[in-house]
PDB file of C-alpha atoms in Angstrom:
ATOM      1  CA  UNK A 143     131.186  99.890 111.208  1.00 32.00           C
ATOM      2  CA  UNK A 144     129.245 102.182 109.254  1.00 32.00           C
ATOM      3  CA  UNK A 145     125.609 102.972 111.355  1.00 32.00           C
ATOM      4  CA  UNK A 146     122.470 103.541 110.337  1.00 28.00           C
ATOM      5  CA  UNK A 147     121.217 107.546 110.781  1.00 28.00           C
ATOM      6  CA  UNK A 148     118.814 107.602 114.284  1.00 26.00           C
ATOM      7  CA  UNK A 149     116.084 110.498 112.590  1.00 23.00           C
ATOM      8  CA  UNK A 150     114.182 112.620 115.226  1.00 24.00           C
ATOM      9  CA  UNK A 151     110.725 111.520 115.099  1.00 24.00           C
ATOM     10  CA  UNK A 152     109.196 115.169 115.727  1.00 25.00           C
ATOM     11  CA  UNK A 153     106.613 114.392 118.094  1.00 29.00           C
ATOM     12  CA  UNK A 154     105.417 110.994 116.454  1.00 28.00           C
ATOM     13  CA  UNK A 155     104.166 108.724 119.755  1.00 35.00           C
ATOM     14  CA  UNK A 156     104.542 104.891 120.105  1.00 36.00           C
ATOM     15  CA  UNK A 157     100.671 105.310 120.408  1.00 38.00           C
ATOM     16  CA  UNK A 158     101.146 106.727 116.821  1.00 38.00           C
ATOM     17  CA  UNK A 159     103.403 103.901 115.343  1.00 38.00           C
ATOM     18  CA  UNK A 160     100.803 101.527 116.667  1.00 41.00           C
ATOM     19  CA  UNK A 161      98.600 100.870 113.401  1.00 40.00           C
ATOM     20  CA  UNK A 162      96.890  98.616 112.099  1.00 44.00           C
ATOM     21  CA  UNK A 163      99.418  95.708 109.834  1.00 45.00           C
ATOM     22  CA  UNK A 164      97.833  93.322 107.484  1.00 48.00           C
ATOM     23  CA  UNK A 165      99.154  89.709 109.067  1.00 54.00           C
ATOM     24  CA  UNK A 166     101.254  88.026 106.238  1.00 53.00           C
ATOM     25  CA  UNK A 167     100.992  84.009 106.194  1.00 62.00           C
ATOM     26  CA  UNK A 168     102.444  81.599 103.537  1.00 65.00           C
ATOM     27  CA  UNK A 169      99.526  81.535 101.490  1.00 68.00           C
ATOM     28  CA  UNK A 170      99.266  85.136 101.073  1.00 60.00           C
ATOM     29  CA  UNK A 171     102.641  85.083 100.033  1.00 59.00           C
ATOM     30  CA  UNK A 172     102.128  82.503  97.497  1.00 64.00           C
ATOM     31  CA  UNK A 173      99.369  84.429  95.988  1.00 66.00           C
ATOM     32  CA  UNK A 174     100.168  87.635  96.281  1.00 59.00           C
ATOM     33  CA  UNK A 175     103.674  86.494  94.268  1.00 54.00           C
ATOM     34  CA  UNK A 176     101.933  83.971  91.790  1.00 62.00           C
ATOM     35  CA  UNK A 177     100.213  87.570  91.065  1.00 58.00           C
ATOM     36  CA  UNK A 178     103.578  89.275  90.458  1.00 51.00           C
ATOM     37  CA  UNK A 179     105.581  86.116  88.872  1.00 54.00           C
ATOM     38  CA  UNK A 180     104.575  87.364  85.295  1.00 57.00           C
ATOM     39  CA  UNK A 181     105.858  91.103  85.990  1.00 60.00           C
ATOM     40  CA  UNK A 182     108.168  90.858  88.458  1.00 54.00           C
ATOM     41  CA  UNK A 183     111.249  91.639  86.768  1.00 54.00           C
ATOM     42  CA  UNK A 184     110.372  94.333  84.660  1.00 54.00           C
ATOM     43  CA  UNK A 185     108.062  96.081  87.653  1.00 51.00           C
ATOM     44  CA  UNK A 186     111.117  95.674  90.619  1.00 63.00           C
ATOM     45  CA  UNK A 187     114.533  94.620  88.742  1.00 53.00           C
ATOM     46  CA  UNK A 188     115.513  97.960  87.916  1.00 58.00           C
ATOM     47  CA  UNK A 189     114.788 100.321  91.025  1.00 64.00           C
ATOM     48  CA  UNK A 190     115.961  96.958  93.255  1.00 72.00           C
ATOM     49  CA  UNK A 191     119.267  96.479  90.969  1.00 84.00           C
ATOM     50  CA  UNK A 192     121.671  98.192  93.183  1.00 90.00           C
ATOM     51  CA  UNK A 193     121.126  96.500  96.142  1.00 91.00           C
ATOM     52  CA  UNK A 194     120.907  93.409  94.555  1.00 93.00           C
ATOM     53  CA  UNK A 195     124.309  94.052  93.014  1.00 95.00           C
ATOM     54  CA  UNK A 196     125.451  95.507  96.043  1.00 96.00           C
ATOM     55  CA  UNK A 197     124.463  91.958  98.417  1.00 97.00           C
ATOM     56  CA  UNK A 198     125.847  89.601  95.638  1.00 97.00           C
ATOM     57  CA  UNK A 199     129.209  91.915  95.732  1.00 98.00           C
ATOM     58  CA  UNK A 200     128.864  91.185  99.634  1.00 98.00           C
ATOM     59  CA  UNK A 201     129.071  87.504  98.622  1.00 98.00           C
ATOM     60  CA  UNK A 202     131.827  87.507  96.202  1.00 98.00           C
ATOM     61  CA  UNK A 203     134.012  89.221  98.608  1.00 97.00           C
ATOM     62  CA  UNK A 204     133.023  87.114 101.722  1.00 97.00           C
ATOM     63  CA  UNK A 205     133.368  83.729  99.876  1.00 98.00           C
ATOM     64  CA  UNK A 206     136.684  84.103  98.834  1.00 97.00           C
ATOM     65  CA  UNK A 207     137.769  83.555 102.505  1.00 94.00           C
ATOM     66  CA  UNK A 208     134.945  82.583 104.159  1.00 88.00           C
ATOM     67  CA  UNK A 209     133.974  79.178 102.087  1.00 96.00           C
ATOM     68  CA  UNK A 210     132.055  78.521  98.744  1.00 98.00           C
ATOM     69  CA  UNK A 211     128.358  77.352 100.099  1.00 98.00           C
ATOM     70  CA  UNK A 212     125.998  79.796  99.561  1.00 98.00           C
ATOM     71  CA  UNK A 213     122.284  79.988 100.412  1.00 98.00           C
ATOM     72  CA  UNK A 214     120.158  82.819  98.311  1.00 98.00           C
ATOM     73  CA  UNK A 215     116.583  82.798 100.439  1.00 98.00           C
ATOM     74  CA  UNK A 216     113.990  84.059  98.574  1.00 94.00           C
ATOM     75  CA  UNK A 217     115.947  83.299  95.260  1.00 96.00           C
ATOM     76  CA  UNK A 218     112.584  84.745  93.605  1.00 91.00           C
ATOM     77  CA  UNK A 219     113.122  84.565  89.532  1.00 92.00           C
ATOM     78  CA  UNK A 220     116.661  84.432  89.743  1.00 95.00           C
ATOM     79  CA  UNK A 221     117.791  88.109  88.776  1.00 94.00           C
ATOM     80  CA  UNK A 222     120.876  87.640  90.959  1.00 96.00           C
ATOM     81  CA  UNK A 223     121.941  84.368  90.146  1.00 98.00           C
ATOM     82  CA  UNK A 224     124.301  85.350  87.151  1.00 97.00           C
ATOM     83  CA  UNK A 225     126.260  87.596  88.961  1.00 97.00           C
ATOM     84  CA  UNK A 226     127.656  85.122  91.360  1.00 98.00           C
ATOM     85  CA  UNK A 227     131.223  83.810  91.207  1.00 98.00           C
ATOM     86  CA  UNK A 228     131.296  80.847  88.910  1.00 97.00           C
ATOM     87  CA  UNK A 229     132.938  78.762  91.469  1.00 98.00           C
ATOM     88  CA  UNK A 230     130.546  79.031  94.136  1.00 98.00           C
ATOM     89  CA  UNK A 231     127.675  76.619  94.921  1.00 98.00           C
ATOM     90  CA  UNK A 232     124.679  78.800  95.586  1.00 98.00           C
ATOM     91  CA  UNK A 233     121.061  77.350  96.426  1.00 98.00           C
ATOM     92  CA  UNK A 234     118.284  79.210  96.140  1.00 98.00           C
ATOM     93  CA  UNK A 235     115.000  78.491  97.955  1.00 98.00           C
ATOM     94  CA  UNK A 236     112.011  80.519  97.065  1.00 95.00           C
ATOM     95  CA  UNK A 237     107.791  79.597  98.498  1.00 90.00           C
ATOM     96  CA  UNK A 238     106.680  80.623  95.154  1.00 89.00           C
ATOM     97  CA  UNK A 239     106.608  77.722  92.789  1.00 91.00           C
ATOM     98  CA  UNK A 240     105.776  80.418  89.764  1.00 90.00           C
ATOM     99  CA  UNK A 241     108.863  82.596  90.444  1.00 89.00           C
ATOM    100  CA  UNK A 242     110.900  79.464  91.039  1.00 95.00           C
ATOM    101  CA  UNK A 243     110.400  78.246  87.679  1.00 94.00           C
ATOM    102  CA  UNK A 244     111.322  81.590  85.979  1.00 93.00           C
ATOM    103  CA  UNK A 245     114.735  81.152  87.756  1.00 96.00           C
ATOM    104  CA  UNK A 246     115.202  77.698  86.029  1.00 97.00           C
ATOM    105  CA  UNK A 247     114.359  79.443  82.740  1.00 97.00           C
ATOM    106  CA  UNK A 248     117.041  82.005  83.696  1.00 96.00           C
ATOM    107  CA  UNK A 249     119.656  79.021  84.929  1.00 98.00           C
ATOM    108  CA  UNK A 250     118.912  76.702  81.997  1.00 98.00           C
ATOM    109  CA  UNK A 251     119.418  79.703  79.308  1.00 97.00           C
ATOM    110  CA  UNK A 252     122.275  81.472  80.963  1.00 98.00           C
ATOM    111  CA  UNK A 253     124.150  78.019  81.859  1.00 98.00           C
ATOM    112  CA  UNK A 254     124.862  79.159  85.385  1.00 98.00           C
ATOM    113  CA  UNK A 255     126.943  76.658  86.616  1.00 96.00           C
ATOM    114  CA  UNK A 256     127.034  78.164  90.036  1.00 98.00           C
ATOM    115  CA  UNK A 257     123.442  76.850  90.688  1.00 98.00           C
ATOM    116  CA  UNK A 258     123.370  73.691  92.557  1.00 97.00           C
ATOM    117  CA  UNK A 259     119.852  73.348  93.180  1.00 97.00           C
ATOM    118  CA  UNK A 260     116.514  75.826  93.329  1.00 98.00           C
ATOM    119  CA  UNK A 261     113.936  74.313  95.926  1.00 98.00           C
ATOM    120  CA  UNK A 262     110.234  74.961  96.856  1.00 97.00           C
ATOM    121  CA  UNK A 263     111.036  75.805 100.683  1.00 96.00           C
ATOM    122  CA  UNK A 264     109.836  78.096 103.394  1.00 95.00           C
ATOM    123  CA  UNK A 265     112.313  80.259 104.540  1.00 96.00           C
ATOM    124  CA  UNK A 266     110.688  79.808 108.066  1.00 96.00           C
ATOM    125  CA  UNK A 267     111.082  76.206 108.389  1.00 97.00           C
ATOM    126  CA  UNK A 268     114.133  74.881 105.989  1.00 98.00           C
ATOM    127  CA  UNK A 269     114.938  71.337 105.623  1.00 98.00           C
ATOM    128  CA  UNK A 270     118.700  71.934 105.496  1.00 98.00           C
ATOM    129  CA  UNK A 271     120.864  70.841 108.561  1.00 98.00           C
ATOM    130  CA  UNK A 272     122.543  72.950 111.067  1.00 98.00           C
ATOM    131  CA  UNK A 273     125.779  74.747 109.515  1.00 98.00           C
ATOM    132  CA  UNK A 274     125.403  73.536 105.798  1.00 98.00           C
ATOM    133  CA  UNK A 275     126.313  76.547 104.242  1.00 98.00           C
ATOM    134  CA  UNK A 276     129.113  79.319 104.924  1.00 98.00           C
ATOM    135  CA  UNK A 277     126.884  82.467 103.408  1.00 98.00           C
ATOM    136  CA  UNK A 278     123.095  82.429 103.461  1.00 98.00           C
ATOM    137  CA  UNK A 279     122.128  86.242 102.183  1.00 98.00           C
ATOM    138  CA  UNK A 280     118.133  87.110 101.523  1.00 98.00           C
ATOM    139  CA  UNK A 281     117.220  90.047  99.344  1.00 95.00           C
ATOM    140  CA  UNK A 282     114.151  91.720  99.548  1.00 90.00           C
ATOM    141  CA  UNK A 283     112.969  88.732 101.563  1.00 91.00           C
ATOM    142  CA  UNK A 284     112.770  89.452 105.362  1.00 91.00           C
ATOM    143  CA  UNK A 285     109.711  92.518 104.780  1.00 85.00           C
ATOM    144  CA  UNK A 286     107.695  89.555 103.072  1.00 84.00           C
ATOM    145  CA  UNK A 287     107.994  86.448 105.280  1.00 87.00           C
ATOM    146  CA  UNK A 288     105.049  86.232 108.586  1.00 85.00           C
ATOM    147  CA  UNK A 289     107.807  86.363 111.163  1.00 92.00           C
ATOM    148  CA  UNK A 290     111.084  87.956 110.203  1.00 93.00           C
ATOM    149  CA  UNK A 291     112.870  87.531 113.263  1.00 96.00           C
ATOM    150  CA  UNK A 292     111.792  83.574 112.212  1.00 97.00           C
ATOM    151  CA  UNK A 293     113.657  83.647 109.332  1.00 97.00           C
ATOM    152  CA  UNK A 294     116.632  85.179 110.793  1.00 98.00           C
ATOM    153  CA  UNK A 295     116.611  82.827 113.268  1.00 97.00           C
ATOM    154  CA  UNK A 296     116.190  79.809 110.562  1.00 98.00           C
ATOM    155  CA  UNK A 297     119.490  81.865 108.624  1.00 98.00           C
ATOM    156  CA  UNK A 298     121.782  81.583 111.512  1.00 98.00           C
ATOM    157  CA  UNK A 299     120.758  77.774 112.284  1.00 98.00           C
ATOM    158  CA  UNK A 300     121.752  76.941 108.144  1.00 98.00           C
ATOM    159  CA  UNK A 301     124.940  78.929 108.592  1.00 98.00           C
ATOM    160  CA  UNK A 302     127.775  77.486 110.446  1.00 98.00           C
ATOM    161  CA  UNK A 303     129.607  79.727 113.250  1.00 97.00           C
ATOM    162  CA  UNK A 304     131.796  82.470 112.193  1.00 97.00           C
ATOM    163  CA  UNK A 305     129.812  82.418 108.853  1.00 98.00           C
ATOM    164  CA  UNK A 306     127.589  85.611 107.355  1.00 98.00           C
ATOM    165  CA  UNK A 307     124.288  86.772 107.208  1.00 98.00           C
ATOM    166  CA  UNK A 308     123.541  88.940 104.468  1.00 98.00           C
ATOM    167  CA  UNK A 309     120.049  91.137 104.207  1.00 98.00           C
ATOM    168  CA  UNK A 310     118.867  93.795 101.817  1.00 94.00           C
ATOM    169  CA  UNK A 311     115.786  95.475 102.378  1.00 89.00           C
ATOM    170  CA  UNK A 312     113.499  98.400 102.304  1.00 81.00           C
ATOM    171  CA  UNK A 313     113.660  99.518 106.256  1.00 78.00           C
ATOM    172  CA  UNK A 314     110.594 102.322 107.050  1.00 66.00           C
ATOM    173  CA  UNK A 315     111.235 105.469 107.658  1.00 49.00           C
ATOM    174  CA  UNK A 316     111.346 107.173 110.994  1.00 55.00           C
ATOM    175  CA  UNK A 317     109.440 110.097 110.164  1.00 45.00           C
ATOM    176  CA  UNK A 318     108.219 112.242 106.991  1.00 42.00           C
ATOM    177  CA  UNK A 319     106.012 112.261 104.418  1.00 37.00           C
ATOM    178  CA  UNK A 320     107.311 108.384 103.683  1.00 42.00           C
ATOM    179  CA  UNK A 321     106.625 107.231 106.992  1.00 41.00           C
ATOM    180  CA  UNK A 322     102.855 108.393 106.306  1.00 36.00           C
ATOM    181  CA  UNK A 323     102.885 106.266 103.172  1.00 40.00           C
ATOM    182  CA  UNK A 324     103.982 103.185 104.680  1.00 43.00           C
ATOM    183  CA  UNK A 325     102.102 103.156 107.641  1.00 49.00           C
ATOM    184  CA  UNK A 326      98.948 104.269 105.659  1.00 45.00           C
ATOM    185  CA  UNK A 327      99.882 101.561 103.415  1.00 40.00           C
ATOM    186  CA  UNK A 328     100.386  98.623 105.869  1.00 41.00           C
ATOM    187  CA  UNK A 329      96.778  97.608 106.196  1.00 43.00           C
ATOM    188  CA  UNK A 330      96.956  95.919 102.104  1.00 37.00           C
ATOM    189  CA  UNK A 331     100.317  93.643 103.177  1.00 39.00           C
ATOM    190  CA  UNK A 332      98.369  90.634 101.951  1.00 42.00           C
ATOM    191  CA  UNK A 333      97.475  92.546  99.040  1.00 39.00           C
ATOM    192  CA  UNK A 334     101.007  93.433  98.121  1.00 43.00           C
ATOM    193  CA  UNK A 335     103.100  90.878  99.390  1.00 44.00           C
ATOM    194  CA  UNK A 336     105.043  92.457 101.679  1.00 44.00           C
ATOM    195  CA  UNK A 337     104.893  94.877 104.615  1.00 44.00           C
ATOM    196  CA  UNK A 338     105.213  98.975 103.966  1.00 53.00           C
ATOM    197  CA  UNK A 339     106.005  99.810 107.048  1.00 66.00           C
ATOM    198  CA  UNK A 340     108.782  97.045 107.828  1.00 78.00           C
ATOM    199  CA  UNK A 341     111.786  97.868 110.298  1.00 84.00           C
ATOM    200  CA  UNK A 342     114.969  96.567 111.416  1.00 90.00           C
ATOM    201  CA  UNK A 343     113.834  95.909 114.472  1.00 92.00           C
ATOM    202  CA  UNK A 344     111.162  93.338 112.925  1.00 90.00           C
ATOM    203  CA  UNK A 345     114.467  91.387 111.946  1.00 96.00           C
ATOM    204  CA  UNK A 346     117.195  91.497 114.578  1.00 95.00           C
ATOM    205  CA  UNK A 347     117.458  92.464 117.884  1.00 95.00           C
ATOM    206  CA  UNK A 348     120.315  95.360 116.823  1.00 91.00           C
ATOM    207  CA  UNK A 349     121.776  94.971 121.213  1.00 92.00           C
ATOM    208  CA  UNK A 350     122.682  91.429 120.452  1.00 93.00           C
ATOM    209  CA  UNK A 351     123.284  90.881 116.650  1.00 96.00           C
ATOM    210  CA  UNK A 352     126.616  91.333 115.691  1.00 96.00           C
ATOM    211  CA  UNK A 353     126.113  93.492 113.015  1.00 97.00           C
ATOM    212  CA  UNK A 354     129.391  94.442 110.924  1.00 97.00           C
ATOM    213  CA  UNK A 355     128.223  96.774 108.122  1.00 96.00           C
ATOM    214  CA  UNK A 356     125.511  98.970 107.218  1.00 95.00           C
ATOM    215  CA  UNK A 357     125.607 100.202 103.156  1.00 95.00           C
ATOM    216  CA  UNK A 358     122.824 102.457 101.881  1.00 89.00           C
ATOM    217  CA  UNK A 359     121.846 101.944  98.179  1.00 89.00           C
ATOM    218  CA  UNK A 360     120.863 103.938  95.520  1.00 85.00           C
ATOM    219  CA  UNK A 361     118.412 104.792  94.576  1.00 77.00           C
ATOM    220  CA  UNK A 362     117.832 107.773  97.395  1.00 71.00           C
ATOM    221  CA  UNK A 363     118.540 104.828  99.885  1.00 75.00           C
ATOM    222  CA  UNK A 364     115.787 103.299  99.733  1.00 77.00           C
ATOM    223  CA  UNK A 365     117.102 100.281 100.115  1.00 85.00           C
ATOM    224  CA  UNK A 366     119.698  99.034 102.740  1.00 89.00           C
ATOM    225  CA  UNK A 367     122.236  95.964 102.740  1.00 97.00           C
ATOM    226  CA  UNK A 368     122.928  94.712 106.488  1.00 97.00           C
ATOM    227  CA  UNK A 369     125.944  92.084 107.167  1.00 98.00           C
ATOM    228  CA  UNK A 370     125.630  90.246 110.114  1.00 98.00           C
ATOM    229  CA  UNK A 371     128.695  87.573 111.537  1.00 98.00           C
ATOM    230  CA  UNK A 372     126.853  84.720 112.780  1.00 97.00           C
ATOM    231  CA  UNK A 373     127.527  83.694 116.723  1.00 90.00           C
ATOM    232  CA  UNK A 374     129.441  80.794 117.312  1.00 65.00           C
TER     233      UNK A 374
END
C-alpha cells in the first residue's frame, strides 16, 4: 500500500494549527455552489481532471469484480459521469439543485445510459438503505460537507461489506508556504464552499480505516485519491 509522505512540520505547534475555520452547514453549501453552478466547469474541470479520471479509473477496475452499483456523492454537474463503464448503474446525489440540473443536461445530451437516477440528497443523511450499492466514491466532496467524518460514516452504511470507498480530495499541507495559504484562508469556508485547510484526519480515523491505496495526482499533487475496503 502506497503511504502518504509524513512532512516535518519545522517548529509549527498544535497551538499554531489551532485557527480560526469558517463552520460549513447545508445552506452555505447550497449557496455558495448555486454561486459556482454557472462556472463550475470551466473554473475547476481542468486543474481537477486528473483526479477525477484517476477515481472513475478506481471504479472501472473495482466494478468489474466487485459488483455494478455505484454511488457518485457529490455528483456536482456531472463531469465524471461519461467516463463510467456503460454497464454500470451509477447514482449520483448532489445538495445543489443548480449543479444537479447541469448533470441532466450533460446525461440527456451525452445519452449516458449508465445513469440510473441523479437525486437532490444530503450526503450526511441519505435515504438509501444499508448495503445498496457495491462502490460509493465522492470527489472533491468530503472538504465541502459540515462533518466529513459524517459522510464517511453515511458511505460505509450505503455500501455493503467487503465493498469500496473511494475519495479524492485536496488534503492541506503539513507545512510551507501552502499551509500559510490555507490556514489564512479557512476563515471564508462559507464564502468558498469548501474548507482550505481540510485534512485526512477530518475524514477517517487513518488507525482504524482500512485504507488500501494512496495515489497522488497531477497536477503537483495537489490532489489525492484514497481507497478504502469497507468493514464487514
Amino acid at each position: 500500500m502506497e503511504g502518504i509522505c509524513n512532512i516535518s512540520t519545522f517548529g509549527i505547534s498544535e497551538g499554531d494549527r489551532a485557527h480560526p475555520r469558517a463552520a460549513l452547514d447545508a445552506d452555505s453549501v447550497r449557496d455558495a455552489y448555486r454561486r459556482w453552478a454557472g462556472v463550475y466547469d470551466l473554473v475547476f474541470g481542468g486543474v481537477s481532471g486528473f483526479g477525477r479520471r484517476a477515481a472513475v479509473d478506481a471504479v472501472n477496475r473495482l466494478t468489474l469484480s466487485a459488483g455494478r452499483r455505484v454511488l457518485e456523492v457529490g455528483v456536482g454537474t456531472g463531469l465524471a459521469l461519461p467516463h463510467y463503464r456503460p454497464d454500470l448503474e451509477v447514482t449520483g446525489i448532489d445538495l445543489s439543485r443548480e449543479m444537479l440540473l447541469k448533470a441532466q443536461e450533460r446525461v440527456a445530451k451525452e445519452r449516458l445510459g449508465a445513469v440510473r437516477g441523479l437525486l437532490e440528497m444530503d450526503a450526511e443523511g441519505m435515504a438509501f438503505a444499508d448495503a445498496s450499492f457495491d462502490v460509493a466514491v465522492a470527489m472533491f466532496t468530503a472538504s465541502v460537507v459540515p462533518n466529513a467524518r459524517t459522510l464517511f460514516a453515511e458511505m460505509s452504511r450505503v455500501v455493503r461489506p467487503g465493498g469500496h470507498l473511494l475519495f479524492v480530495n485536496h488534503f492541506a499541507a503539513e507545512d510551507g508556504f501552502r499551509w500559510w495559504v490555507e490556514r489564512t484562508t479557512a476563515p471564508l469556508a462559507r464564502i468558498l464552499g469548501w474548507h482550505p485547510d481540510f485534512r485526512l484526519e477530518d475524514l477517517l480515523d487513518r488507525g482504524a480505516a482500512r485504507i488500501e491505496r494512496v495515489q497522488h495526482c497531477p497536477p503537483l499533487s495537489l490532489f489525492t485519491l484514497v481507497e478504502v475496503r469497507n468493514p464487514g
